[in-house]
CSV table of C-alpha atoms in Angstrom, one decimal:
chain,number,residue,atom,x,y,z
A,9,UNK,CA,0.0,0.0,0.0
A,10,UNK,CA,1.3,3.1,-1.1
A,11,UNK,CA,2.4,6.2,1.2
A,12,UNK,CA,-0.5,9.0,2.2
A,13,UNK,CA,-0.1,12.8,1.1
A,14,UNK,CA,0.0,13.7,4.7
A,15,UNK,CA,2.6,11.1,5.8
A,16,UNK,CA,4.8,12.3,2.7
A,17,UNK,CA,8.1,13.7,3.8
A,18,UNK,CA,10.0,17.0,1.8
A,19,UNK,CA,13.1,18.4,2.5
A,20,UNK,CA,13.6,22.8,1.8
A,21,UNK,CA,15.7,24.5,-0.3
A,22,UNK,CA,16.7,27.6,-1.2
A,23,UNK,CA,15.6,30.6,0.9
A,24,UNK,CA,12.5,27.8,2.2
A,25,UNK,CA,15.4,26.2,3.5
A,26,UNK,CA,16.7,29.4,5.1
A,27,UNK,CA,13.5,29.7,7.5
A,28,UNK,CA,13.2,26.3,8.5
A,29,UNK,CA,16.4,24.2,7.5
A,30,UNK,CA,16.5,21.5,5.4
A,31,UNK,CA,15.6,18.4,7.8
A,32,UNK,CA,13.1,16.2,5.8
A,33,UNK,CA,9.5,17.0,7.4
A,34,UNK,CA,5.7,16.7,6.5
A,35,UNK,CA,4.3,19.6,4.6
A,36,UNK,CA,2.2,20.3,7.8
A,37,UNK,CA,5.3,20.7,10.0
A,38,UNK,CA,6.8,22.5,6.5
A,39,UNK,CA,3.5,25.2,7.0
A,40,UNK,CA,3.6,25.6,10.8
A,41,UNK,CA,7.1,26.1,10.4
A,42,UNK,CA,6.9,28.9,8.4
A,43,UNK,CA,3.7,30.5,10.0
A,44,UNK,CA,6.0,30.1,13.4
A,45,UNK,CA,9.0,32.0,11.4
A,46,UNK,CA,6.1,34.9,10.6
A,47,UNK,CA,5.0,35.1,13.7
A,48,UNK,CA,8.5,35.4,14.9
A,49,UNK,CA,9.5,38.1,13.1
A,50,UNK,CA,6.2,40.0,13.2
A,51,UNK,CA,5.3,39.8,9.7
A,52,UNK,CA,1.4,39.0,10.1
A,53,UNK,CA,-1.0,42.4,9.4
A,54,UNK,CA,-2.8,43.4,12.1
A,55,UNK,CA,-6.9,43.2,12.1
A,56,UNK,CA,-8.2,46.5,11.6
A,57,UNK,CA,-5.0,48.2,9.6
A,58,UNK,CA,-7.2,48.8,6.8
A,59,UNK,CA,-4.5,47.1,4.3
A,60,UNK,CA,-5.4,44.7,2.2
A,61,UNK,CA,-4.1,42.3,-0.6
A,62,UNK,CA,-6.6,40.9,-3.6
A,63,UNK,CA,-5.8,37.5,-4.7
A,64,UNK,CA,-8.0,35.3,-7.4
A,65,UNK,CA,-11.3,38.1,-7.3
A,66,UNK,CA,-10.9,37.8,-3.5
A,67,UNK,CA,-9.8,40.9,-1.0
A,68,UNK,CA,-8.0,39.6,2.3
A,69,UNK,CA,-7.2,42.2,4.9
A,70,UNK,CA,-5.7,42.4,8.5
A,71,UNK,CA,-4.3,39.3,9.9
A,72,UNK,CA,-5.1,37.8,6.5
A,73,UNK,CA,-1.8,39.4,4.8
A,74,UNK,CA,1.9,38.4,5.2
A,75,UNK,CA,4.1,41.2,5.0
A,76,UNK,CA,7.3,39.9,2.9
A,77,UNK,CA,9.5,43.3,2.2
A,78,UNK,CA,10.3,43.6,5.9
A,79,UNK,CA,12.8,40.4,6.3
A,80,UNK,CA,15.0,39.6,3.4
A,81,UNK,CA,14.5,36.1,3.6
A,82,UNK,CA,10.7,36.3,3.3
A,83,UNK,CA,10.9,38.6,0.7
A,84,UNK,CA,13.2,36.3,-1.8
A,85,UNK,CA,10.8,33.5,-0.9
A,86,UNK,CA,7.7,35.9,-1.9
A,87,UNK,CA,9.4,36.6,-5.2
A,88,UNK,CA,10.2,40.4,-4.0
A,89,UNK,CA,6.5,41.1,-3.8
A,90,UNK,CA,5.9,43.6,-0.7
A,91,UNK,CA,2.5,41.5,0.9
A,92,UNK,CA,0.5,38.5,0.2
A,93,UNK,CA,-2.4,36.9,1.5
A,94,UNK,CA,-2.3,34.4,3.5
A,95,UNK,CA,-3.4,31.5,0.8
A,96,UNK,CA,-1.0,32.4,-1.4
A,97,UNK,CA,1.9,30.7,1.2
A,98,UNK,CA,1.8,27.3,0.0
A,99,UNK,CA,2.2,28.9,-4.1
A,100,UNK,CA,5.4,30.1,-3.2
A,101,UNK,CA,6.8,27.0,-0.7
A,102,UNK,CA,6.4,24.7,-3.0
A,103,UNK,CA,8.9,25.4,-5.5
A,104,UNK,CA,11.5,25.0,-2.5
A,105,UNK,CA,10.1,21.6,-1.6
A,106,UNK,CA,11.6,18.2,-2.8
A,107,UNK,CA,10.2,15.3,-2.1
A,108,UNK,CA,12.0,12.5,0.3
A,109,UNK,CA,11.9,8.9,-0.2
């Protein structure tokens, strides 16, 4: 019987690699990771700011956005763009990700 998604192990690269090292892990431990890293360094909008990122038709604002141009390693994951929304995380991990045997 084959492997699940979830039990699927991926090891980071590049400047993924840089925020949470490049120990093989689950994409779950990958994502909190990450979100741990933002929280860290204070890169999560605040609710109520009144700033806001639109992303496929939709409009995400507050603690909804990721600010990536204040930490340079955020900002060459992001691909130099300023803010995201938070669903737009896993479009720009997963180039960095490889998958483990």
């Amino acid at each position: 019987m084959g492997k699940r998604a979830t039990d699927m192990k991926y090891k980071a690269s590049g400047p993924l690699a840089d925020i949470i090292g490049t120990r093989a892990m689950k994409r779950g431990a990958v994502i909190k990771k990450v979100w741990n890293y933002i929280k860290k360094e204070d890169l999560q909008g605040v609710s109520g700011s009144g700033d806001t990122v639109k992303y496929k038709r939709k409009t995400y604002k507050g603690g909804q956005i990721i600010y990536c141009c204040e930490d340079p390693t955020m900002k060459k994951l992001c691909k130099n763009k300023k803010k995201i929304s938070m669903v737009q995380l896993p479009v720009y991990i997963e180039p960095y990700l490889e998958l483990q045997d």
